[in-house]
mmCIF file of C-alpha atoms in Angstrom:
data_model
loop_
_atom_site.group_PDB
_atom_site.id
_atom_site.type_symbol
_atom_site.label_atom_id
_atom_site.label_comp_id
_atom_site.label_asym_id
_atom_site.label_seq_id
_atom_site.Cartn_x
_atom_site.Cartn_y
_atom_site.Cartn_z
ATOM 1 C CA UNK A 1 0.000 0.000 0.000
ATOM 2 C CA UNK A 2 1.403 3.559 -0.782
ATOM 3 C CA UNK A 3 1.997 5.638 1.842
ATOM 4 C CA UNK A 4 -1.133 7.738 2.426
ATOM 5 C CA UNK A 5 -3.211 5.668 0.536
ATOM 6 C CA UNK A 6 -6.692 4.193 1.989
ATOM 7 C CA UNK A 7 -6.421 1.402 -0.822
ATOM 8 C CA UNK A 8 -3.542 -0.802 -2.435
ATOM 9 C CA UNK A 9 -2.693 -0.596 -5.749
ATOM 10 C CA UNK A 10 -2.718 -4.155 -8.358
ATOM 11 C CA UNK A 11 -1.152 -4.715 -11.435
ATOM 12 C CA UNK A 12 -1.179 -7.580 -13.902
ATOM 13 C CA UNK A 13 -1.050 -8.491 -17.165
ATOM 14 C CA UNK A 14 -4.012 -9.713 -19.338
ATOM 15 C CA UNK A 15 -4.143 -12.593 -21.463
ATOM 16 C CA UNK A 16 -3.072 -10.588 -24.488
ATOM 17 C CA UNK A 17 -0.329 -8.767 -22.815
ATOM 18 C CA UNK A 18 -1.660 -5.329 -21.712
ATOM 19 C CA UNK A 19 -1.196 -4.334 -18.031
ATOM 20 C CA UNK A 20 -4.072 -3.130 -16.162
ATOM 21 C CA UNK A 21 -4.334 -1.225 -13.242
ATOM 22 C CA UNK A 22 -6.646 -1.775 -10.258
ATOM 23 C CA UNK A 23 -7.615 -0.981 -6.735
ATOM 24 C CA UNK A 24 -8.421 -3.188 -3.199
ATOM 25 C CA UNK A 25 -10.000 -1.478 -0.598
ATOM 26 C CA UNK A 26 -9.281 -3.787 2.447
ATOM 27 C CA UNK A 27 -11.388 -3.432 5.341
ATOM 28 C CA UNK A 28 -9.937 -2.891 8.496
ATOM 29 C CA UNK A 29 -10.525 -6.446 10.406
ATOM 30 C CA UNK A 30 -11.092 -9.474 7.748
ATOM 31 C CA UNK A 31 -14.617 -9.731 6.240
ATOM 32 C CA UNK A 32 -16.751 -12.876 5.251
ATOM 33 C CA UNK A 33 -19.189 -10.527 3.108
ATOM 34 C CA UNK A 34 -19.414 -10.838 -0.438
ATOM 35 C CA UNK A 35 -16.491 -8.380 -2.047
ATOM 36 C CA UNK A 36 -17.546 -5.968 -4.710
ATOM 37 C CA UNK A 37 -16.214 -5.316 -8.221
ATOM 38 C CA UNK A 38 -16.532 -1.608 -9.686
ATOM 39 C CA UNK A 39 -16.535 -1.348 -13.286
ATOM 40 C CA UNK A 40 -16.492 2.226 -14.830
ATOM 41 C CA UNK A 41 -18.369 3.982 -17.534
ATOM 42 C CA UNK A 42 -16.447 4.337 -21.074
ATOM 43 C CA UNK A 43 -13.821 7.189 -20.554
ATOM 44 C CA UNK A 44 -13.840 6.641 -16.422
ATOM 45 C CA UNK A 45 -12.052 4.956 -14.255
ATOM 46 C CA UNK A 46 -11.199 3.728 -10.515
ATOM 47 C CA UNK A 47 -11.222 7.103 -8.998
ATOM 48 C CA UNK A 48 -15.061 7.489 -9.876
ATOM 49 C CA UNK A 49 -15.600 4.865 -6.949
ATOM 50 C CA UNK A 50 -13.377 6.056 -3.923
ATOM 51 C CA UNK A 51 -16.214 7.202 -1.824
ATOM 52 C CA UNK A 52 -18.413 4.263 -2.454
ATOM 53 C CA UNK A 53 -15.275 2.257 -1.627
ATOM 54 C CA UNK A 54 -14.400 3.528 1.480
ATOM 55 C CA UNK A 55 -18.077 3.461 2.593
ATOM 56 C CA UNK A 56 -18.211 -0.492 1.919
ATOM 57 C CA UNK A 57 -15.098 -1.135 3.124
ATOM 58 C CA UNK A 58 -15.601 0.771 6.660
ATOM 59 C CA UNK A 59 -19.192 0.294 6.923
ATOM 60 C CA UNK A 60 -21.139 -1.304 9.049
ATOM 61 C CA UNK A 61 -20.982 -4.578 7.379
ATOM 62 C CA UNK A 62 -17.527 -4.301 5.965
ATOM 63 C CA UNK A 63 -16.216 -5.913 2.588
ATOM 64 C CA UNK A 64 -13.347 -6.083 0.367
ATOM 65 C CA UNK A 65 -13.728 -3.898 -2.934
ATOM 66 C CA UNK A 66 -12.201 -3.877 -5.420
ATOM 67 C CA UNK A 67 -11.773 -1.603 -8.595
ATOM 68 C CA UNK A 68 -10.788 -1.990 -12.522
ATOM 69 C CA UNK A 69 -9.041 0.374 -14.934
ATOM 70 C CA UNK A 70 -10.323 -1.416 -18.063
ATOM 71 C CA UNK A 71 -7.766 -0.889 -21.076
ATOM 72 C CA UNK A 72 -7.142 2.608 -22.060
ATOM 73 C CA UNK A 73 -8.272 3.980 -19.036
ATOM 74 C CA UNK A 74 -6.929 5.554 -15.935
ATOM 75 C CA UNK A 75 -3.679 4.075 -15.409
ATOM 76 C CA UNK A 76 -4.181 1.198 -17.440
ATOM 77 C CA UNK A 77 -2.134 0.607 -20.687
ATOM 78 C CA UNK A 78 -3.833 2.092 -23.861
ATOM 79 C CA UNK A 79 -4.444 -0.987 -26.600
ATOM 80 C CA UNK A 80 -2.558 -0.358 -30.069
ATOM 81 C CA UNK A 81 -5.793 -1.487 -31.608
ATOM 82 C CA UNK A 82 -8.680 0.692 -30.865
ATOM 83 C CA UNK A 83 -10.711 -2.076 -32.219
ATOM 84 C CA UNK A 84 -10.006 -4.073 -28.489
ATOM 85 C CA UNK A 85 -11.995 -1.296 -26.877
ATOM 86 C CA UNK A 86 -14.959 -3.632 -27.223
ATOM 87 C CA UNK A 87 -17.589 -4.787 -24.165
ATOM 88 C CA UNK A 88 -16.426 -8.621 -24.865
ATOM 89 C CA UNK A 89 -13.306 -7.979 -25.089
ATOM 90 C CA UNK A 90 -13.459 -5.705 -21.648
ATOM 91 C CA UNK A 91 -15.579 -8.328 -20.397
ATOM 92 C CA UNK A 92 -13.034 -11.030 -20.885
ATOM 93 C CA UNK A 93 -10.231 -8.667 -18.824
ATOM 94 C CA UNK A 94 -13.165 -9.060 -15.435
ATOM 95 C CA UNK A 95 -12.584 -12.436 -15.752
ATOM 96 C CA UNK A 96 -8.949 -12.162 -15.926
ATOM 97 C CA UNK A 97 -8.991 -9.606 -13.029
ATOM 98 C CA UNK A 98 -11.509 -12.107 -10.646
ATOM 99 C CA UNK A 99 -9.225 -15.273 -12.121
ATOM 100 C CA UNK A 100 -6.152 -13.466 -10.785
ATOM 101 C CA UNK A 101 -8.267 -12.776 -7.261
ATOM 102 C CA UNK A 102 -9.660 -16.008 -7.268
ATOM 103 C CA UNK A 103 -13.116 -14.736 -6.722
ATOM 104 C CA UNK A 104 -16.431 -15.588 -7.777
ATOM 105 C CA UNK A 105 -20.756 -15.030 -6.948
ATOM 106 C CA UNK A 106 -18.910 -11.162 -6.306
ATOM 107 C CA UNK A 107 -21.072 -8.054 -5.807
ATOM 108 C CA UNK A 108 -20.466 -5.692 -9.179
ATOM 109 C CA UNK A 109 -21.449 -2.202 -9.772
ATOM 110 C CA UNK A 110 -21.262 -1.462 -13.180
ATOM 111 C CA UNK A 111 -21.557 2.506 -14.261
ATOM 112 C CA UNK A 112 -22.804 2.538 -17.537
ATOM 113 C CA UNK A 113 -20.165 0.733 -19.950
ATOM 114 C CA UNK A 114 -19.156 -0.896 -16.553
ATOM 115 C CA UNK A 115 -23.196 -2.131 -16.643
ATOM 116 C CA UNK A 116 -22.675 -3.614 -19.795
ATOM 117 C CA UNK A 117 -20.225 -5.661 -19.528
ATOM 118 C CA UNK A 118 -21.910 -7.132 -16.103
ATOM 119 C CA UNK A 119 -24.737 -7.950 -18.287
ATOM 120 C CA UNK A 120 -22.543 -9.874 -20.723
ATOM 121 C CA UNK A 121 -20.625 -11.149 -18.322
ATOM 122 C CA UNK A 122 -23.668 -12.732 -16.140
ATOM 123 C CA UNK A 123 -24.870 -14.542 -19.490
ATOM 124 C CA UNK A 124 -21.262 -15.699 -20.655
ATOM 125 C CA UNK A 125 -19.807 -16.501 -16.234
ATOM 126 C CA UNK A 126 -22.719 -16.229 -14.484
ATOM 127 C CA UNK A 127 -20.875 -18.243 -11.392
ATOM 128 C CA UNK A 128 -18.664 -14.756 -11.529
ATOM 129 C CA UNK A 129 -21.461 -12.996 -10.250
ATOM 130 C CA UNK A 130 -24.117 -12.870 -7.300
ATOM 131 C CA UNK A 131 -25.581 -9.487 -6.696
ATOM 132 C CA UNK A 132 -25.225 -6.684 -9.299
ATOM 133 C CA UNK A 133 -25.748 -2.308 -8.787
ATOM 134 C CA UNK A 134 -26.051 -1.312 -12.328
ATOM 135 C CA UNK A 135 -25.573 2.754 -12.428
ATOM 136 C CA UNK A 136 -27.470 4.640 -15.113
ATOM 137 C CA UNK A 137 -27.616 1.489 -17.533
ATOM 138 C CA UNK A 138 -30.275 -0.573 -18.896
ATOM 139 C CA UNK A 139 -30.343 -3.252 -21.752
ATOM 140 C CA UNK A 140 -31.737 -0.241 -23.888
ATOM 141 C CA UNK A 141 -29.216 3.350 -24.390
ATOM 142 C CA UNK A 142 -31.355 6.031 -26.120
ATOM 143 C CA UNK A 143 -30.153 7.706 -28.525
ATOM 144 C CA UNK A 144 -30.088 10.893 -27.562
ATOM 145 C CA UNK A 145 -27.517 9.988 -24.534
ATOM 146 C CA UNK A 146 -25.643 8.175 -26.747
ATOM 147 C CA UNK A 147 -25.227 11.011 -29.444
ATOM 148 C CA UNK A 148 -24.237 13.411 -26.310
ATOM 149 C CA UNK A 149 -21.723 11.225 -25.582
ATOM 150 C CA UNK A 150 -20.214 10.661 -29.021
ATOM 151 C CA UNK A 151 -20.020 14.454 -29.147
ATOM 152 C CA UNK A 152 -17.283 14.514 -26.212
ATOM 153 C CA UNK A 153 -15.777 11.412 -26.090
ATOM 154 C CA UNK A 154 -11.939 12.371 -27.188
ATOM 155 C CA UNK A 155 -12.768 15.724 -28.172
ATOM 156 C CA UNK A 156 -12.607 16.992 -25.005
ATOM 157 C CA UNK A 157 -9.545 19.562 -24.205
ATOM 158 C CA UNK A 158 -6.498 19.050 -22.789
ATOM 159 C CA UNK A 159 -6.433 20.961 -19.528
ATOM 160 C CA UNK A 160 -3.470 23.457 -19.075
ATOM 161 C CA UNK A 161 -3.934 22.998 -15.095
ATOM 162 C CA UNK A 162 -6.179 22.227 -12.267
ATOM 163 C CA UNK A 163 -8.319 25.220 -12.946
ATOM 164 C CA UNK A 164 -8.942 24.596 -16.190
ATOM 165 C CA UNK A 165 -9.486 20.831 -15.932
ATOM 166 C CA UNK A 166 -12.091 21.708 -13.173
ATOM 167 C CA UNK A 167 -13.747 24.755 -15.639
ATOM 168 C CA UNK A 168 -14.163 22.074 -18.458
ATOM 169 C CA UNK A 169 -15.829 19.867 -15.700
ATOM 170 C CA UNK A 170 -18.035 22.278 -15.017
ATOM 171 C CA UNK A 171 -19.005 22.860 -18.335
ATOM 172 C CA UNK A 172 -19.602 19.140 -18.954
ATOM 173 C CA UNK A 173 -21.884 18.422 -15.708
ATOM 174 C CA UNK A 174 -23.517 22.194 -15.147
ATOM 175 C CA UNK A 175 -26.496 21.694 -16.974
ATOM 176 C CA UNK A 176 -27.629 17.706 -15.733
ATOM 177 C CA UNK A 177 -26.030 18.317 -12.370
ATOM 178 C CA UNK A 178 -27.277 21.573 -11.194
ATOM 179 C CA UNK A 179 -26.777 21.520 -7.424
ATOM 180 C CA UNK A 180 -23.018 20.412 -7.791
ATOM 181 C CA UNK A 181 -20.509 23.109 -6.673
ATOM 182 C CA UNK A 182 -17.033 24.486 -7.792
ATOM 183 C CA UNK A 183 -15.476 22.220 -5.215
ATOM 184 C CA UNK A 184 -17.917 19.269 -6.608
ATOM 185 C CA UNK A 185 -16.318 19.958 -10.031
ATOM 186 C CA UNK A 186 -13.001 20.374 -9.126
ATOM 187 C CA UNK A 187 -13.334 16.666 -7.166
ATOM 188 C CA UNK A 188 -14.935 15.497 -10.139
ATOM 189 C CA UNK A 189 -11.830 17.067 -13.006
ATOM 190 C CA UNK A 190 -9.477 14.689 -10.152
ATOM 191 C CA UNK A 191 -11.763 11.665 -11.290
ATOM 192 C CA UNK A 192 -11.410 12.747 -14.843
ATOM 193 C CA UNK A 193 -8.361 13.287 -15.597
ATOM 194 C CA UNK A 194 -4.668 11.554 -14.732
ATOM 195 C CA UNK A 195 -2.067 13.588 -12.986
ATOM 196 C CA UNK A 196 1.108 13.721 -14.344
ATOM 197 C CA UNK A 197 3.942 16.436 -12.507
ATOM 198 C CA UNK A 198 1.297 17.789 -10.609
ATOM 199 C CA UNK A 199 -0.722 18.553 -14.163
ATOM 200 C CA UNK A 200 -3.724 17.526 -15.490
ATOM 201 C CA UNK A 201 -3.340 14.733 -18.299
ATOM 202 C CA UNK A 202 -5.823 12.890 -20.689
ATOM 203 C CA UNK A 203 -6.884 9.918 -18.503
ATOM 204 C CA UNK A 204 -8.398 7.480 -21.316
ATOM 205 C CA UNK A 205 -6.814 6.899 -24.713
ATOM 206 C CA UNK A 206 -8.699 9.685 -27.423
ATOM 207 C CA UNK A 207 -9.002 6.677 -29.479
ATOM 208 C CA UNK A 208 -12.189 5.610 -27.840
ATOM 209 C CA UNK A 209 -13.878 8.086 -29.822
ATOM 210 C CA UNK A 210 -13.313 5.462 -32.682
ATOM 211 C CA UNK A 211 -15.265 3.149 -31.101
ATOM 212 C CA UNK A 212 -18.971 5.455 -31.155
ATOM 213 C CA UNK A 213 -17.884 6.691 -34.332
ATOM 214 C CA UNK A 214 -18.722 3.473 -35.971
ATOM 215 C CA UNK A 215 -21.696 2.933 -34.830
ATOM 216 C CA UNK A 216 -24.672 2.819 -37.289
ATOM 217 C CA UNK A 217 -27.558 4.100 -34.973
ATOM 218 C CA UNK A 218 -28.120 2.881 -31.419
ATOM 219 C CA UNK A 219 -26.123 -0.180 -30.160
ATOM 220 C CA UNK A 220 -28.674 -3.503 -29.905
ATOM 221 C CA UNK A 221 -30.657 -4.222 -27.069
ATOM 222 C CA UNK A 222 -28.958 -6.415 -24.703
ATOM 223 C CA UNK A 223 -32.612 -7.988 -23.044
ATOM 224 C CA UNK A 224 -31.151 -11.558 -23.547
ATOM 225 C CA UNK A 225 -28.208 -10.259 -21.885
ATOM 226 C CA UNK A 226 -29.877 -8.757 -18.955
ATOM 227 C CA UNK A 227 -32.236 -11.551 -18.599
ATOM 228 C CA UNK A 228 -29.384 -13.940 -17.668
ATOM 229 C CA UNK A 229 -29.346 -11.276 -14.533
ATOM 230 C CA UNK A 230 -32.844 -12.931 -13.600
ATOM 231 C CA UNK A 231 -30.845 -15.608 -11.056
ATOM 232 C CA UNK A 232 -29.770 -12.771 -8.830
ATOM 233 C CA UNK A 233 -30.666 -9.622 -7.303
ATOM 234 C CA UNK A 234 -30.102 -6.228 -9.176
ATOM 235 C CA UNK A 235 -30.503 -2.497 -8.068
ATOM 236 C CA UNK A 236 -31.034 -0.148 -11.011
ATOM 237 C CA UNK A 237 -29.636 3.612 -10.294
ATOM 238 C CA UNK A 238 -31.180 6.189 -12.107
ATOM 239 C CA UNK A 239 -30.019 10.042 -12.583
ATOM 240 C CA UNK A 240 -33.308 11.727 -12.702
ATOM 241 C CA UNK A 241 -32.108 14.402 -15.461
ATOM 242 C CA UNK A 242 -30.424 11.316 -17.284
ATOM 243 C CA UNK A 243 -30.594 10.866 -21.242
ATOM 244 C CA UNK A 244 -29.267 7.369 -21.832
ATOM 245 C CA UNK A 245 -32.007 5.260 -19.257
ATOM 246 C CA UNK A 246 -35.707 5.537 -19.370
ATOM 247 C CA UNK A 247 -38.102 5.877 -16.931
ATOM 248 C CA UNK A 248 -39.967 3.233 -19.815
ATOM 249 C CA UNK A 249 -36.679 1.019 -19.630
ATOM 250 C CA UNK A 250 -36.455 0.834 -16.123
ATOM 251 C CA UNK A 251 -40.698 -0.361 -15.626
ATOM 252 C CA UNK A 252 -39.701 -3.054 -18.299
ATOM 253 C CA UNK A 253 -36.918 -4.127 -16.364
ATOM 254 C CA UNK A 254 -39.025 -4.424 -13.152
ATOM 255 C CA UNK A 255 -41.310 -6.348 -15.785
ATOM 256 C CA UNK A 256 -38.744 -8.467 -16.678
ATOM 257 C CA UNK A 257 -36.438 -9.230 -13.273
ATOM 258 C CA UNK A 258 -38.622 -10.253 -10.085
ATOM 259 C CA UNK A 259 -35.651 -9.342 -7.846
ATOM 260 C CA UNK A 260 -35.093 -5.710 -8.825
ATOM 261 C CA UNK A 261 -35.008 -2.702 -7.214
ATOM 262 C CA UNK A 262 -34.917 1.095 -8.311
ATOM 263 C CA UNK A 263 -33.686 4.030 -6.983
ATOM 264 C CA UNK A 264 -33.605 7.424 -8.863
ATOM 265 C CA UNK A 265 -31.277 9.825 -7.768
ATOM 266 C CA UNK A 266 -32.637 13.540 -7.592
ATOM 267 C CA UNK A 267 -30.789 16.536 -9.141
ATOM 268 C CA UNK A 268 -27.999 14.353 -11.025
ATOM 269 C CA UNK A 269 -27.899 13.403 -14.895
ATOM 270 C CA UNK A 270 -25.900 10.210 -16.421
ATOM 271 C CA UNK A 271 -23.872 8.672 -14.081
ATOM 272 C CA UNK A 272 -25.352 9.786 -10.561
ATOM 273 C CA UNK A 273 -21.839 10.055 -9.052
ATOM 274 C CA UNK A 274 -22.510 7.847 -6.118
ATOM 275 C CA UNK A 275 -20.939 10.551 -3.438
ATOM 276 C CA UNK A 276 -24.431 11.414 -1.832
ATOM 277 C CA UNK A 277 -24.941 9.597 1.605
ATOM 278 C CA UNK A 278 -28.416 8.212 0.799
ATOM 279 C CA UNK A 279 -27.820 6.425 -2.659
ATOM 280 C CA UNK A 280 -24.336 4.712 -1.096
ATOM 281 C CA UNK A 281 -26.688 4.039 1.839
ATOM 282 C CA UNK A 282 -28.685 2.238 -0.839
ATOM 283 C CA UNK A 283 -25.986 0.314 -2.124
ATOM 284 C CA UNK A 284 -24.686 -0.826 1.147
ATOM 285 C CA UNK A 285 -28.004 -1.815 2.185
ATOM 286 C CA UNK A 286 -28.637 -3.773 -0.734
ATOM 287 C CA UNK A 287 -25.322 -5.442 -0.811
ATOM 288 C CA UNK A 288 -25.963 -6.296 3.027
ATOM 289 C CA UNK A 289 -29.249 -7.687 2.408
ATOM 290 C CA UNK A 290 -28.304 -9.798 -0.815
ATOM 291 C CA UNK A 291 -25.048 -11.386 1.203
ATOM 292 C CA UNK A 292 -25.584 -15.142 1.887
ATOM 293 C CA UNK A 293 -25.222 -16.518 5.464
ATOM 294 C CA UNK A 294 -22.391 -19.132 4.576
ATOM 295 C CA UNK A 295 -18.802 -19.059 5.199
ATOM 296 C CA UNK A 296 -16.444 -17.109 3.358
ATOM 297 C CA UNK A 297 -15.524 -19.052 0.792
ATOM 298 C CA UNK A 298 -18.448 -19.189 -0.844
ATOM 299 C CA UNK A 299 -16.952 -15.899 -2.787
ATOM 300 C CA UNK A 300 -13.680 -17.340 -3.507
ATOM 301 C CA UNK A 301 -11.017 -19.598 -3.310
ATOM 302 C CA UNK A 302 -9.205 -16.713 -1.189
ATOM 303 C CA UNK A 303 -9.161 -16.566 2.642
ATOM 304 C CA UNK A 304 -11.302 -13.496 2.924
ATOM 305 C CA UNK A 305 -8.552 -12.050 5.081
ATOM 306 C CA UNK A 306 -5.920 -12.386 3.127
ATOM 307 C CA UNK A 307 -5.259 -10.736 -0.073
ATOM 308 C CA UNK A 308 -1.729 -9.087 1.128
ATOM 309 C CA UNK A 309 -0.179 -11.062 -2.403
ATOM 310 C CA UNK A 310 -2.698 -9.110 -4.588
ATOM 311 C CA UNK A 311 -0.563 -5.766 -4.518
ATOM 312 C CA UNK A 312 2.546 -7.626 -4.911
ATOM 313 C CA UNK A 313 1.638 -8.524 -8.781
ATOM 314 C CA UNK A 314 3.216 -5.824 -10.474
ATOM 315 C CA UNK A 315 4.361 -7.854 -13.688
ATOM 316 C CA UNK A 316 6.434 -7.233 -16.618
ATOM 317 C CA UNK A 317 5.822 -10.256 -18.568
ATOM 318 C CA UNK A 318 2.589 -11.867 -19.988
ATOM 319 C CA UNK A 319 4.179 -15.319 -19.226
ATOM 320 C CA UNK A 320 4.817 -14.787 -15.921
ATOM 321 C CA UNK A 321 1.785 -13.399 -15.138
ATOM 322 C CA UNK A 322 -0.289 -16.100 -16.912
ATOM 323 C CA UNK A 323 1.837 -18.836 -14.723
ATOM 324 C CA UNK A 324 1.448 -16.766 -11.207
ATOM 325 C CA UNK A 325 -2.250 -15.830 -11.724
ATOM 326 C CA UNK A 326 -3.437 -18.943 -13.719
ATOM 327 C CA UNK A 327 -4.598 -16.736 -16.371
#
């Protein structure tokens, strides 16, 4: 753990060679609750989940979280082929990352792209998961969020400082977030962006923008997908100024999935940023009530105290890594 730090930092290598970055926020005595997964939206990253984190880790029923800089994000390496920046392909580093843990039946929340791939992922490993928050994401994106998005995605400025990164912030969230604050923005440009010699720097690879601009209308409705959700329970976060999930999408889910809940959080557009006490209240209540009454181990391999080794596997090689993680 790095000195000042309230999480440790993993590394490893991927089946195809890329190294990803990650996070473990270890509670402070050893848990037997189900441990959580955070996936980010498309351009986001780890940082977008600190405060969640903490709470979950420190709460009152305390858990091991961990977090997942999918490739080109964060501090993640950026793929040579933009092509890779695909929700299978993504979905197929999770399984890496929970191979490498030795985890499985985890808790995920899954922020838009992040709520994709737990959707794919529950119909292609659905022993990988057991209780799923998905943030702002359904198995339908309207278009209108979607065209918003393509609009920004790598087009967005390169910030001369902290100032500026939290001014372009501001500009991006004012209008579907308007209760959040120049402090709230500037927290937010720290999410956003990397830090590099105490600058702001582009934290996702630009080339993402590739992957929207070859899109040919809206991206097909995952319903199959989401259906293979059905075996376990699911909380559906809502931004009530949102323009990628429907009011319509989310009363078809409830349709669809007798297990899930809804929550819409007031005042906030797509993602809800999951800082506000009540809706990680939410989420630690659902997690708590979703957790089943048998040892440890039914999460894992892992001794639910121990993953000390986990920060240890900063790798250089694919081949090693494959051999020391079994991946």
């Amino acid at each position: 753990m790095a000195t000042g730090q309230e999480f440790e930092d993993i590394y490893f290598t991927c089946r195809d060679g890329l190294r990803l970055y990650g996070r473990h926020y270890r509670p402070e005595t050893p848990s037997r609750a189900r441990p959580v997964l955070c996936l980010a939206g498309l351009t986001r990253n780890s940082r977008d989940f600190h405060d969640v984190a903490m709470a979950l880790s420190r709460g009152a029923v305390p858990r091991d979280v961990f977090t997942l800089d999918t490739r080109g994000r964060g501090l993640s390496d950026h793929d040579a082929n933009w092509k890779n920046y695909a929700v299978p392909i993504e979905t197929q580093d999770v399984i890496d990352f929970l191979t490498m843990l030795g985890l499985h039946n985890v808790g995920v929340i899954g922020t838009s792209r992040g709520g994709l791939v737990s959707m794919v992922l529950a119909a292609v490993q659905p022993s990988l998961i057991g209780a799923v928050v998905l943030n702002d994401i359904g198995p339908v994106i309207d278009a209108e969020g979607l065209a918003r998005i393509a609009g920004y995605v790598g087009r967005v400025p390169l910030a001369k400082n902290w100032e500026d990164a939290t001014r372009i912030v501001g500009d991006l969230f004012r209008r579907d977030f308007p209760k959040m604050t120049d402090k709230d923005f500037e927290a937010v440009a720290r999410q956003l962006f990397n830090e590099r010699k105490g600058k702001p720097a582009r934290g996702y690879d630009p080339k993402l923008a590739n992957c929207l601009s070859v899109l040919d209308g809206p991206i097909p409705e995952l319903w199959p997908q989401f259906e293979a959700m059905k075996r376990v329970p699911v909380l559906v976060i809502r931004g009530a100024n949102t323009d990628l999930l429907s009011e319509k999408t989310v009363e078809e889910m409830h349709q669809r999935h007798p297990r899930l809940k809804s929550l819409t959080v007031p005042d906030e557009g797509h993602a809800p940023l999951l800082r506000d006490a009540p809706t990680i209240s939410a989420i630690a209540s659902f997690f708590a009530e979703t957790d089943e009454p048998r040892d440890g181990a039914r999460y894992g391999t892992l001794s639910r105290g121990d993953f000390g080794h986990v920060s240890r596997l900063v790798s250089t090689s694919p081949l090693s890594t494959r051999r020391e993680n079994s991946v």
